[in-house]
Coordinates of C-alpha atoms in Angstrom, one line a residue:
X83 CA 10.5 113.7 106.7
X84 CA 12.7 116.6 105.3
X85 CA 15.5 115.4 102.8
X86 CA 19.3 115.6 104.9
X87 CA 21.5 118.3 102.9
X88 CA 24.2 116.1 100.8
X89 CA 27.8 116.3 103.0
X90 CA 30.0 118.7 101.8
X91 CA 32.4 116.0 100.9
X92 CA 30.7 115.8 98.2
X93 CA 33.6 117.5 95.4
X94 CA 35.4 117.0 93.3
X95 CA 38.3 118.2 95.3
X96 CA 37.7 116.3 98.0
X97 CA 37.3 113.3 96.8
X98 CA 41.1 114.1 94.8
X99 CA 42.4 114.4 98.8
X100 CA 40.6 111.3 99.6
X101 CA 42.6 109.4 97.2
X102 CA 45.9 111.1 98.4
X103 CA 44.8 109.7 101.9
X104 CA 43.9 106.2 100.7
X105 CA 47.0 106.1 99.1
X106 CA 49.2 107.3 102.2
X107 CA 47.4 105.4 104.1
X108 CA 48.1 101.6 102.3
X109 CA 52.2 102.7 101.5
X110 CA 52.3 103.2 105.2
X111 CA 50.6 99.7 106.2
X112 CA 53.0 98.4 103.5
X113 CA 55.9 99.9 104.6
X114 CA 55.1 99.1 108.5
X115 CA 54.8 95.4 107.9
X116 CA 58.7 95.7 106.1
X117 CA 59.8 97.0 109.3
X118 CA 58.2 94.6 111.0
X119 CA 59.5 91.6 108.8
X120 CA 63.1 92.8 108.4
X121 CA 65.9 92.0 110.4
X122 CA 67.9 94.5 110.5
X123 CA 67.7 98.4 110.7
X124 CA 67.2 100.7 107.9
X125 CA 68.5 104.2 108.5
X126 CA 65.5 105.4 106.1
X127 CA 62.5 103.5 106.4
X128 CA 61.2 104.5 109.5
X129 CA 61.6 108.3 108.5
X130 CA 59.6 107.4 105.3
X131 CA 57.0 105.4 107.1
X132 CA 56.4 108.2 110.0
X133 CA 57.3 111.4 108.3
X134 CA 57.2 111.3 105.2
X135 CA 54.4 109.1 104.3
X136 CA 52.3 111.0 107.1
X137 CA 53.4 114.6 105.5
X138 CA 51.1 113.3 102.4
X139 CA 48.4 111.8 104.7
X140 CA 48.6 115.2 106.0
X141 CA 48.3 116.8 103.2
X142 CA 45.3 114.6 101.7
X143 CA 43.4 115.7 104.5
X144 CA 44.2 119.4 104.2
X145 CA 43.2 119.0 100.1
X146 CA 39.8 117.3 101.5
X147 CA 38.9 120.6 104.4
X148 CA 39.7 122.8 101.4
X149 CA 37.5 121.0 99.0
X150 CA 34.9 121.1 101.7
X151 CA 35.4 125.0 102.3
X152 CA 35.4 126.1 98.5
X153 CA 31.7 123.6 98.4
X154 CA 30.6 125.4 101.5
X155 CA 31.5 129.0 99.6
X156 CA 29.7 127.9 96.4
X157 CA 26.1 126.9 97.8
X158 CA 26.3 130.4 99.6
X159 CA 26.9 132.2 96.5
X160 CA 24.6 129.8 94.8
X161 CA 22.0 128.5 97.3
X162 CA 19.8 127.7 93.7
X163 CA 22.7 125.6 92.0
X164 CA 22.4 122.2 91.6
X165 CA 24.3 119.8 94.5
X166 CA 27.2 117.3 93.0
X167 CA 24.8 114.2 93.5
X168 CA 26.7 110.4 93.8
X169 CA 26.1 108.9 90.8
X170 CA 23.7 106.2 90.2
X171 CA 25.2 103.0 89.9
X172 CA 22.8 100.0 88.3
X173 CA 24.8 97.0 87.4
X174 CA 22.2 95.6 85.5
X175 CA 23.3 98.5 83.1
X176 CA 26.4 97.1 80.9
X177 CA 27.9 99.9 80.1
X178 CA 27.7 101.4 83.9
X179 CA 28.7 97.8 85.2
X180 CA 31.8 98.0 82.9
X181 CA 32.5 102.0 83.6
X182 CA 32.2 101.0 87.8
X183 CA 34.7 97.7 87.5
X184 CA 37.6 100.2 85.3
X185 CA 37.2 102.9 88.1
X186 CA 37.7 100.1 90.6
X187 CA 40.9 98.6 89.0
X188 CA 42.5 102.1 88.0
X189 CA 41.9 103.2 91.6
X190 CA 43.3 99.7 92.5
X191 CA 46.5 99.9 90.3
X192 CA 47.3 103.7 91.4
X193 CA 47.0 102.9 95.3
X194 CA 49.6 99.5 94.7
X195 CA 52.0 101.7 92.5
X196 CA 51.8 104.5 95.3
X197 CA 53.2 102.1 98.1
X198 CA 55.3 100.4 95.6
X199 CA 56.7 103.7 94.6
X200 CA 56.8 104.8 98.0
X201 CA 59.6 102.0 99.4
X202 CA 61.1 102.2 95.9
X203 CA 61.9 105.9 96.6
X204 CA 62.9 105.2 100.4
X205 CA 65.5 102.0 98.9
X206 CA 66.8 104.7 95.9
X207 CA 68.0 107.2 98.2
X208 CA 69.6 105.2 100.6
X209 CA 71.5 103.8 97.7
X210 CA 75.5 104.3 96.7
X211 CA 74.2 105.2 93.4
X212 CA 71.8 108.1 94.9
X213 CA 74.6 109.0 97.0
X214 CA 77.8 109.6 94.5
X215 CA 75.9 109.8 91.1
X216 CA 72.2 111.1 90.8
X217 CA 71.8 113.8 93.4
X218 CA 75.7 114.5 95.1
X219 CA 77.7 115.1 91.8
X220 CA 80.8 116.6 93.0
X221 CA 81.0 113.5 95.1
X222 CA 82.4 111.7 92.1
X223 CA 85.8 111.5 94.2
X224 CA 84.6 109.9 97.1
X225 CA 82.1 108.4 95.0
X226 CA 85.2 106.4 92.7
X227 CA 87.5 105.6 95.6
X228 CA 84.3 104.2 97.6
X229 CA 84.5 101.3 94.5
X230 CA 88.2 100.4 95.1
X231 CA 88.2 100.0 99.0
X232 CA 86.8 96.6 100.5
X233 CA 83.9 98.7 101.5
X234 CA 82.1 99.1 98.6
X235 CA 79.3 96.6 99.5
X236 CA 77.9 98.9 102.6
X237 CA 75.7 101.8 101.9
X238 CA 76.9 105.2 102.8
X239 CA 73.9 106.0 104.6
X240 CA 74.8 103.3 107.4
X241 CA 78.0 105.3 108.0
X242 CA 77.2 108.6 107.5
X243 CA 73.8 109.2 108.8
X244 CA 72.4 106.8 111.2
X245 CA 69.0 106.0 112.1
X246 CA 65.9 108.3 113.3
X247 CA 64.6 111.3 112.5
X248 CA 67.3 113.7 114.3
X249 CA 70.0 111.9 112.2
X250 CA 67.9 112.3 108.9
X251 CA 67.1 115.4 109.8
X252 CA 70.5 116.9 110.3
X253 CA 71.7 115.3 106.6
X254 CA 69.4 116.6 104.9
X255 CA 69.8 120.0 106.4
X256 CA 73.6 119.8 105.3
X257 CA 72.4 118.2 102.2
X258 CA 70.3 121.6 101.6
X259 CA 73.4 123.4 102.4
X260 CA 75.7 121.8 100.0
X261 CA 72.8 121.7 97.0
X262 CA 72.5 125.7 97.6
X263 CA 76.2 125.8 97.2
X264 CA 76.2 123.7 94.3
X265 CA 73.8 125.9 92.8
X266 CA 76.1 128.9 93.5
X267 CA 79.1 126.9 92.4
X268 CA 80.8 127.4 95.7
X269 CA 81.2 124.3 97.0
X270 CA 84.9 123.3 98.6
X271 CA 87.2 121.8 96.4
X272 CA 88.2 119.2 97.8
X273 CA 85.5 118.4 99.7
X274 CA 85.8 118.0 103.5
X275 CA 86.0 115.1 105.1
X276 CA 83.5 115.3 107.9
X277 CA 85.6 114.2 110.3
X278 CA 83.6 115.8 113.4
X279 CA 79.7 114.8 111.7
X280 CA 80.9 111.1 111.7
X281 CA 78.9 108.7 113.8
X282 CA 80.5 107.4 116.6
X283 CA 82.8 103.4 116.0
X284 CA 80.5 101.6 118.1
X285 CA 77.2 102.5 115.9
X286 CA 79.2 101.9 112.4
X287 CA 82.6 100.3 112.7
X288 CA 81.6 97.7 115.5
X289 CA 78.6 96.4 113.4
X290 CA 80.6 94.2 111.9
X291 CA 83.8 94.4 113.2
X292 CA 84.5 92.2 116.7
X293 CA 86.4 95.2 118.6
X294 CA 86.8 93.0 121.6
X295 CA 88.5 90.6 119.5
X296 CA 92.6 89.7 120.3
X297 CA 94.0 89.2 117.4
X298 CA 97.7 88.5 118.3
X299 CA 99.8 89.4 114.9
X300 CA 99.5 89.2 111.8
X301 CA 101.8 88.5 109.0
X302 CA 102.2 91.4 106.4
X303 CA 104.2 91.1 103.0
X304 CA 105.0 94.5 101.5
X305 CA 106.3 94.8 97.6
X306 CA 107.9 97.9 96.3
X307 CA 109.5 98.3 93.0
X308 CA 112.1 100.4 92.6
X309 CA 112.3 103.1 90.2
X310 CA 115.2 101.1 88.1
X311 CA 115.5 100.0 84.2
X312 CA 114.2 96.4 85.9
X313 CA 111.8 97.9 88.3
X314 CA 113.3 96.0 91.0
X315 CA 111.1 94.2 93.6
X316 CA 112.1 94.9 97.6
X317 CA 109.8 92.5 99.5
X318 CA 109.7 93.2 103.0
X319 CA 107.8 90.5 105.4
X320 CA 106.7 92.0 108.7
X321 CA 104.9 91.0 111.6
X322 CA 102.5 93.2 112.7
X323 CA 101.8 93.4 116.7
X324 CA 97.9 94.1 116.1
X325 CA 97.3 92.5 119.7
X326 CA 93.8 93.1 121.4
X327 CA 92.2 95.8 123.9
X328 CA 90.0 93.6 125.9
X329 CA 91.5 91.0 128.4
X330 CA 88.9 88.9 128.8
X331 CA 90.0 87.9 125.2
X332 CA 93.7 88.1 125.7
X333 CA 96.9 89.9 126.3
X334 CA 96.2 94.0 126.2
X335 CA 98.8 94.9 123.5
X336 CA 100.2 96.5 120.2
X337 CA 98.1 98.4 118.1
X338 CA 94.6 97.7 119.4
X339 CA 96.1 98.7 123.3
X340 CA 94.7 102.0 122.1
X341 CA 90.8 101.3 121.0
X342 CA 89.4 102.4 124.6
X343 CA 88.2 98.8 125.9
X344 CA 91.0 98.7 129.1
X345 CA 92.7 102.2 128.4
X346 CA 90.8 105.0 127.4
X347 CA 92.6 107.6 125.4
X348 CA 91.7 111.3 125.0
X349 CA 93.6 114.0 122.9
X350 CA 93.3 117.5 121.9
X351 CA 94.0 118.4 118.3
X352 CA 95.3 121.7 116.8
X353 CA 93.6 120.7 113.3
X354 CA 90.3 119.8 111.2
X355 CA 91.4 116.8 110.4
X356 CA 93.4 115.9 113.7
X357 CA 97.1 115.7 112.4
X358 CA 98.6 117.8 114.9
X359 CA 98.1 116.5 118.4
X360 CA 99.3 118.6 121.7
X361 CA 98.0 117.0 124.6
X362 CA 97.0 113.0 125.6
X363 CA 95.7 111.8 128.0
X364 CA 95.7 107.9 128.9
X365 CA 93.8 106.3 132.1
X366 CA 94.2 102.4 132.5
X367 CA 91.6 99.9 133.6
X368 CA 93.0 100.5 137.0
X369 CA 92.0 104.2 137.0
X370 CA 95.4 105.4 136.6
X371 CA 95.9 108.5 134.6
X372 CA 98.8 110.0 132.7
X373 CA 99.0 113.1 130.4
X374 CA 101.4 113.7 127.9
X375 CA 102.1 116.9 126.3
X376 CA 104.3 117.9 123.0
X377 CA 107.0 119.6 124.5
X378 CA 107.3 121.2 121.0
X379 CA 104.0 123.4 121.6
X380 CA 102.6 122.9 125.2
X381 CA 99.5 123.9 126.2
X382 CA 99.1 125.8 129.4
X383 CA 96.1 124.7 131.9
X384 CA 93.7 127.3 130.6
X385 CA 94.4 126.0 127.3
X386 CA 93.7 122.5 128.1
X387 CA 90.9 123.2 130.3
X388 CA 88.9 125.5 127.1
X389 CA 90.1 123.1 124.7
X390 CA 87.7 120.4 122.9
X391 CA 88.8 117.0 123.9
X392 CA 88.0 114.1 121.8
X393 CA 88.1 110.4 122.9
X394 CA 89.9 108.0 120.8
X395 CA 88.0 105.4 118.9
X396 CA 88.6 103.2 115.6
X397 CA 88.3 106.4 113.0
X398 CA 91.0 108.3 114.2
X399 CA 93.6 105.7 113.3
X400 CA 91.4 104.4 109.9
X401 CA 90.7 107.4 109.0
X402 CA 90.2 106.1 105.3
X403 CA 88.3 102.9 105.7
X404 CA 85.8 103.6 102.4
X405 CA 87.3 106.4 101.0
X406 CA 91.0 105.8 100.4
X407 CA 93.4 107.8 97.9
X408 CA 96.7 106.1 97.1
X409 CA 99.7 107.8 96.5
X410 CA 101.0 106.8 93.0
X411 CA 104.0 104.6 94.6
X412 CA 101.8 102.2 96.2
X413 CA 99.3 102.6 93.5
X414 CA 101.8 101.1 91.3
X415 CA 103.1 99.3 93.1
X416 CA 100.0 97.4 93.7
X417 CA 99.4 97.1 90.1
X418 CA 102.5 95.0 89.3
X419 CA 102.2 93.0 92.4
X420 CA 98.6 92.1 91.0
X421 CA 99.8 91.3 87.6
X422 CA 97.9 94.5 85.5
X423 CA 101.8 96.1 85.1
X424 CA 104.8 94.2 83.7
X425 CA 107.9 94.7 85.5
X426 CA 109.8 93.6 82.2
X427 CA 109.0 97.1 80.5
X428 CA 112.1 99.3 81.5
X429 CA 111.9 102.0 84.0
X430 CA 107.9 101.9 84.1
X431 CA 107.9 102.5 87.6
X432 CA 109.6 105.5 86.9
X433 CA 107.7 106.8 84.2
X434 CA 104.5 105.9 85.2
X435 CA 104.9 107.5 89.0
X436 CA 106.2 110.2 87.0
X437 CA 103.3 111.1 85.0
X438 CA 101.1 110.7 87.5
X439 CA 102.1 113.1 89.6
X440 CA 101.9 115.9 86.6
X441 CA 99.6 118.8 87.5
X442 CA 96.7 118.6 85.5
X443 CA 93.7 121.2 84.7
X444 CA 91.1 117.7 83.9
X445 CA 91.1 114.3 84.0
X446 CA 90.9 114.1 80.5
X447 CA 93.8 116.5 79.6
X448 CA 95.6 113.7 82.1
X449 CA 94.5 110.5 80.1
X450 CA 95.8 112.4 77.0
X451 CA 99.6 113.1 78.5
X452 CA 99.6 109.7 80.5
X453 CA 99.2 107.8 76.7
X454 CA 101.3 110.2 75.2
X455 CA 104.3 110.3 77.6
X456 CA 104.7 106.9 78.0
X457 CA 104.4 105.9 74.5
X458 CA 106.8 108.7 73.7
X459 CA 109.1 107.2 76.1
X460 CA 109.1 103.7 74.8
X461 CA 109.2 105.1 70.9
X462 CA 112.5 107.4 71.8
X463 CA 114.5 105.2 74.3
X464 CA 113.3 101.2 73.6
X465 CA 112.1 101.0 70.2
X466 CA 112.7 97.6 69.9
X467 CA 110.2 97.4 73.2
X468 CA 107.9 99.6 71.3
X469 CA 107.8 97.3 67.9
X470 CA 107.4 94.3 69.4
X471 CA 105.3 94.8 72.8
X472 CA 103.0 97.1 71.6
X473 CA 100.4 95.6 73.3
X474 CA 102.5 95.3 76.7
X475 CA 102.5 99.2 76.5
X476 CA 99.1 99.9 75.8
X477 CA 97.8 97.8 78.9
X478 CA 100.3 99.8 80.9
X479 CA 98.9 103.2 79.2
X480 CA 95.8 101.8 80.3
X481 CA 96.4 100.3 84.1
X482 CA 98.0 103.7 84.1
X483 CA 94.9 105.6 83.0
X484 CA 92.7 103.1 85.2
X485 CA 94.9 104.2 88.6
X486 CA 94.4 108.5 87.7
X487 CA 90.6 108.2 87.3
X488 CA 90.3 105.8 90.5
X489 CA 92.4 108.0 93.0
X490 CA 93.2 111.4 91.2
X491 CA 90.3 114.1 90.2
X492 CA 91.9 117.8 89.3
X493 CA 88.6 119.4 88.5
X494 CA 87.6 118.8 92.6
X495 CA 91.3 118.8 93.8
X496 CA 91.3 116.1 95.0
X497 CA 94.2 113.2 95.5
X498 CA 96.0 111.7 98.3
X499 CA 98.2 114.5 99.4
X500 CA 95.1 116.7 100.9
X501 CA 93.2 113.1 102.6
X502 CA 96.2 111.3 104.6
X503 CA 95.8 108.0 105.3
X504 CA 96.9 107.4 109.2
X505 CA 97.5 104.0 109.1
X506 CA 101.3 103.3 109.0
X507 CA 103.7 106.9 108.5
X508 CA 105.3 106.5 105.6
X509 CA 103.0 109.2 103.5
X510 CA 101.6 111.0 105.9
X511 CA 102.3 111.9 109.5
X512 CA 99.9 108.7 111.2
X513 CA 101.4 106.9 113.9
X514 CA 103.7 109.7 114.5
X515 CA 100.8 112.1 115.4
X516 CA 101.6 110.8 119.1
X517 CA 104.8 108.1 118.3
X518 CA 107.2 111.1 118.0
X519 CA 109.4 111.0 121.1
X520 CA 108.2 114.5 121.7
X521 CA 105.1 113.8 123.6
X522 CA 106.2 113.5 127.3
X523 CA 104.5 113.4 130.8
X524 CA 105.5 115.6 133.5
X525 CA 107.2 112.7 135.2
X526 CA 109.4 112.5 132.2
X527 CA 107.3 109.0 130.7
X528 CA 107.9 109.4 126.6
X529 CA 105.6 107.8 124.3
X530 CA 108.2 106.2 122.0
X531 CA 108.6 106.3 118.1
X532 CA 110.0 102.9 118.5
X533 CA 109.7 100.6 115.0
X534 CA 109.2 97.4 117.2
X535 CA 106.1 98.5 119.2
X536 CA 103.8 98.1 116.4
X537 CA 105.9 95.8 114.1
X538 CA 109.0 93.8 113.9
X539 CA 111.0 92.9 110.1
X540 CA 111.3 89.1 109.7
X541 CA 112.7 89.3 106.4
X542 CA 114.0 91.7 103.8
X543 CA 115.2 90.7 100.1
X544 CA 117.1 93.7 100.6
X545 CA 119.5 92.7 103.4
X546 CA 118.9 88.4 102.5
X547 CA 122.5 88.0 104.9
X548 CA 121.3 89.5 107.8
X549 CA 117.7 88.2 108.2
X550 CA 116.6 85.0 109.7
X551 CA 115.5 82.3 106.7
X552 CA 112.9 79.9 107.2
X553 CA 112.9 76.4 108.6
X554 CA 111.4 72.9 107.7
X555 CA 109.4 72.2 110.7
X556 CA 110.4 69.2 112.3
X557 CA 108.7 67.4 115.1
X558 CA 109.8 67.7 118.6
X559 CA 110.1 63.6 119.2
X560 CA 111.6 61.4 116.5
X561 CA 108.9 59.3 115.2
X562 CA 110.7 57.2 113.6
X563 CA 109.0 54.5 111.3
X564 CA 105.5 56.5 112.3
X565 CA 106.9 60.3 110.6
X566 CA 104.9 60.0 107.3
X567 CA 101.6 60.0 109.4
X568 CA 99.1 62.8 109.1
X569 CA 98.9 64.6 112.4
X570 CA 95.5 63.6 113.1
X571 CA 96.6 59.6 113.7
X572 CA 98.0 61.2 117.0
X573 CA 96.6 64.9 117.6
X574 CA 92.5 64.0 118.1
X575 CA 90.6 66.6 118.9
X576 CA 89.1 66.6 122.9
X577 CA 90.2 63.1 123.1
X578 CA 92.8 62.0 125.4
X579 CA 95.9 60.7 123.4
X580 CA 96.0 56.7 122.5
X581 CA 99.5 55.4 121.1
X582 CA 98.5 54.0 117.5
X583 CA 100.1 50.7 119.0
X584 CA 99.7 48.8 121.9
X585 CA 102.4 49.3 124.4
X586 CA 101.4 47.4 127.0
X587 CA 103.4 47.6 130.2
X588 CA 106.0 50.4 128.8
X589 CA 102.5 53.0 128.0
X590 CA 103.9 54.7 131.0
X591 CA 107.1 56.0 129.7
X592 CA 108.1 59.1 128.5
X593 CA 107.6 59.6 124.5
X594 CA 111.5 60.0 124.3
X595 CA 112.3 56.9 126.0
X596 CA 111.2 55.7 123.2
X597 CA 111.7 58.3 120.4
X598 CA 115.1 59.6 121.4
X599 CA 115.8 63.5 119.5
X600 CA 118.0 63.0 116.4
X601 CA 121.4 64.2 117.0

């Protein structure tokens, strides 16, 4: 019987591809069952287990067909040359028993340490750390202010690149952009906000967020401190009219009229970042449609027609959800509301808003000028201050400090004034954008700039004469000897009510009859 020529597989080469594939091939098992097991999505793993993971499969296989092409090459060039033979194995022999069992458990530790490497890899880069540290390090801005926001517990990569291979895909083409013009140092500074690459509200924003919900209003305490020797506190209460979209949940109203659920709401921009609006246009639930254009700069037909229209959702009024940069007023203002400044230190509203908003070079030629100025301050004008609170001013060098580095960074250009925040007006142009009296239908309908739309003052510390105070709640019956009861003696829960005693013939009367109103 003639003797089979050994396989061609049988190399050294191949045999390295075969242990690229073996490898592939257990991190992708691995990797499937997580997908399997888990219950939510991953915006990564099912790129690594299907692309990625097969690329190397891929690529084992490719190492194995050339290992087999270079053997082929060799025993025609050397028909005479000895063929790689498989090595005997007798495990009666120690030291081959021993040699056979450390190949097995090397082979078994590098194939484990693939597929653990493999998801470790996949969970690294879809972390915030991966994000604004290791590999994006001009991101440090975004990066910072991601930290301060209530936020910082999602991962970027749930926002900003979705799941599948198109939506990896695409980020990681921009990503090779932006490394090539990191390389060449010509990255913007500041960086963009990618206001028209972000993923549509109801694949990020409605994950968690009920956008059906009515929420009615909502009671909002606002303190600002005055730029004064006492740093005076104004605290302004206000009611906010955040209302609901939906009416299967309640009234359609205030703010949340606007997020598209019985009106929808498209606009026409004249900017990037959508500050300048020219043109609206609002249909109902009924199918009624009304445009408004700014009579300031109207658009003619063709205009509107070639235009790109965007419809409203979430993001174009929280622009800033995750990435927020403060203005130093409310950034201060924030900080003595939450206890880290003193209001007793004189004037350090003043001189703290001051020195923030100094043009610096680096963040470290601000740290320098922010402990410098303000203990210069305190030595020249309030040296008593200076003697005996020492340690009062240093915390405030510091909180002072602490607010630059979280929402100023001069070496990217980066602060509040070039990212406004359009919720509320007051820094930057928000509900005004539309809300300016100036944006008018052609039957003469104006979408107001009126204060009480979207909140109304209840009380101002300011004007304390003027504004309503509050009121001890008092019970609309007199309940007499029965007042110093808890509410739930009488108020039970899906029961129908029961007197606490027995009134016999007179159960029929009217609570009043009874417990007449005080006068």
């Amino acid at each position: 019987m003639k003797n089979r020529s050994p396989t061609l597989f049988r190399n050294y080469i191949s045999f390295a591809g075969a242990v690229i594939v073996t490898a592939s091939v257990v991190s992708i098992l691995l990797l499937f069952l997580i997908e399997l097991s888990q219950r939510s999505d991953n915006p990564y793993l099912g790129i690594i287990t299907y692309i990625i993971l097969p690329a190397f499969l891929a690529f084992g296989l490719l190492v194995i067909a050339i290992g087999m092409v270079v053997e082929r090459r060799r025993r025609r060039l050397s028909p005479s040359s000895d063929i790689l033979p498989y090595p005997k194995i007798d495990f009666n022999d120690r030291r081959q028993r021993s040699l056979a069992l450390a190949i097995t458990a090397v082979s078994f530790i590098f194939i484990c340490a693939s597929a653990f490497g493999s998801y470790r890899a996949y969970e690294y880069t879809e972390s915030v750390e991966f994000c604004g540290k290791a590999c994006h390090s001009v991101m440090k801005p975004e990066f910072v202010a991601f930290q301060a926001t209530s936020h910082a517990s999602i991962k970027c990569v749930d926002c900003h690149v979705g799941h599948g291979a198109q939506s990896y895909a695409r980020s990681k083409l921009s990503g090779a952009r932006q490394l090539w013009a990191l390389a060449r140092n010509s990255y913007s500074r500041p960086i963009e906000t990618p206001v028209h690459n972000m993923r549509p509200a109801d694949q990020t924003c409605e994950k968690c967020h009920w956008s059906s919900k009515f929420h009615g209003a909502r009671l909002k305490t606002f303190n600002h401190y005055a730029y004064d020797e006492n740093n005076s506190l104004r605290q302004t209460r206000m009611l906010i009219n955040v209302g609901g979209g939906d009416p299967a949940t309640g009234p359609v109203a205030g703010i949340h009229w606007h997020m598209n659920l019985g009106n929808q709401i498209t606009f026409i921009a004249a900017d990037k970042q959508r500050q300048a609006i020219l043109w609206i246009r609002v249909q109902d639930r009924n199918g009624n449609v009304v445009e408004y254009h700014d009579q300031r700069r109207r658009l003619s037909a063709e205009q509107i027609a070639s235009a790109e229209k965007r419809r409203m959702d979430c993001i174009d009024c929280h622009n800033r959800p995750a990435h927020a940069y403060l203005p130093p007023d409310v950034a201060v203002d924030q900080s003595f509301a939450a206890g880290r400044l003193d209001p007793s230190l004189p004037y350090l509203k003043r001189q703290a808003v001051e020195v923030l908003n100094k043009p610096y070079n680096t963040e470290q030629e601000a740290l320098n000028t922010i402990s410098s100025n303000l203990n210069a301050f305190y030595r020249a004008n309030y040296s008593q201050h200076y003697s005996e609170r020492g340690d009062t001013i240093r915390s405030a060098v510091s909180e002072t400090q602490r607010i630059f580095k979280t929402y100023f960074f001069p070496e990217m250009k980066t602060d509040w004034s070039v990212h406004p925040n359009n919720i509320g007006h007051l820094y930057s142009t928000g509900c005004f954008r539309c809300h300016d009296g100036d944006h008018v239908s052609d039957t003469g309908k104006v979408i107001r700039n009126d204060c009480n739309i979207c909140h109304r003052v209840l009380s101002d510390s300011a004007r304390p004469a003027t504004m309503p105070t509050t009121i001890d709640f008092q019970h609309p019956v007199d309940l007499g000897s029965l007042a110093d009861r808890k509410c739930e003696t009488c108020h039970k829960a899906n029961q129908v009510f029961r007197h606490p005693v027995n009134l016999g013939d007179i159960s029929t009367f009217q609570c009043v009859e009874c417990h007449p109103r005080k006068q």
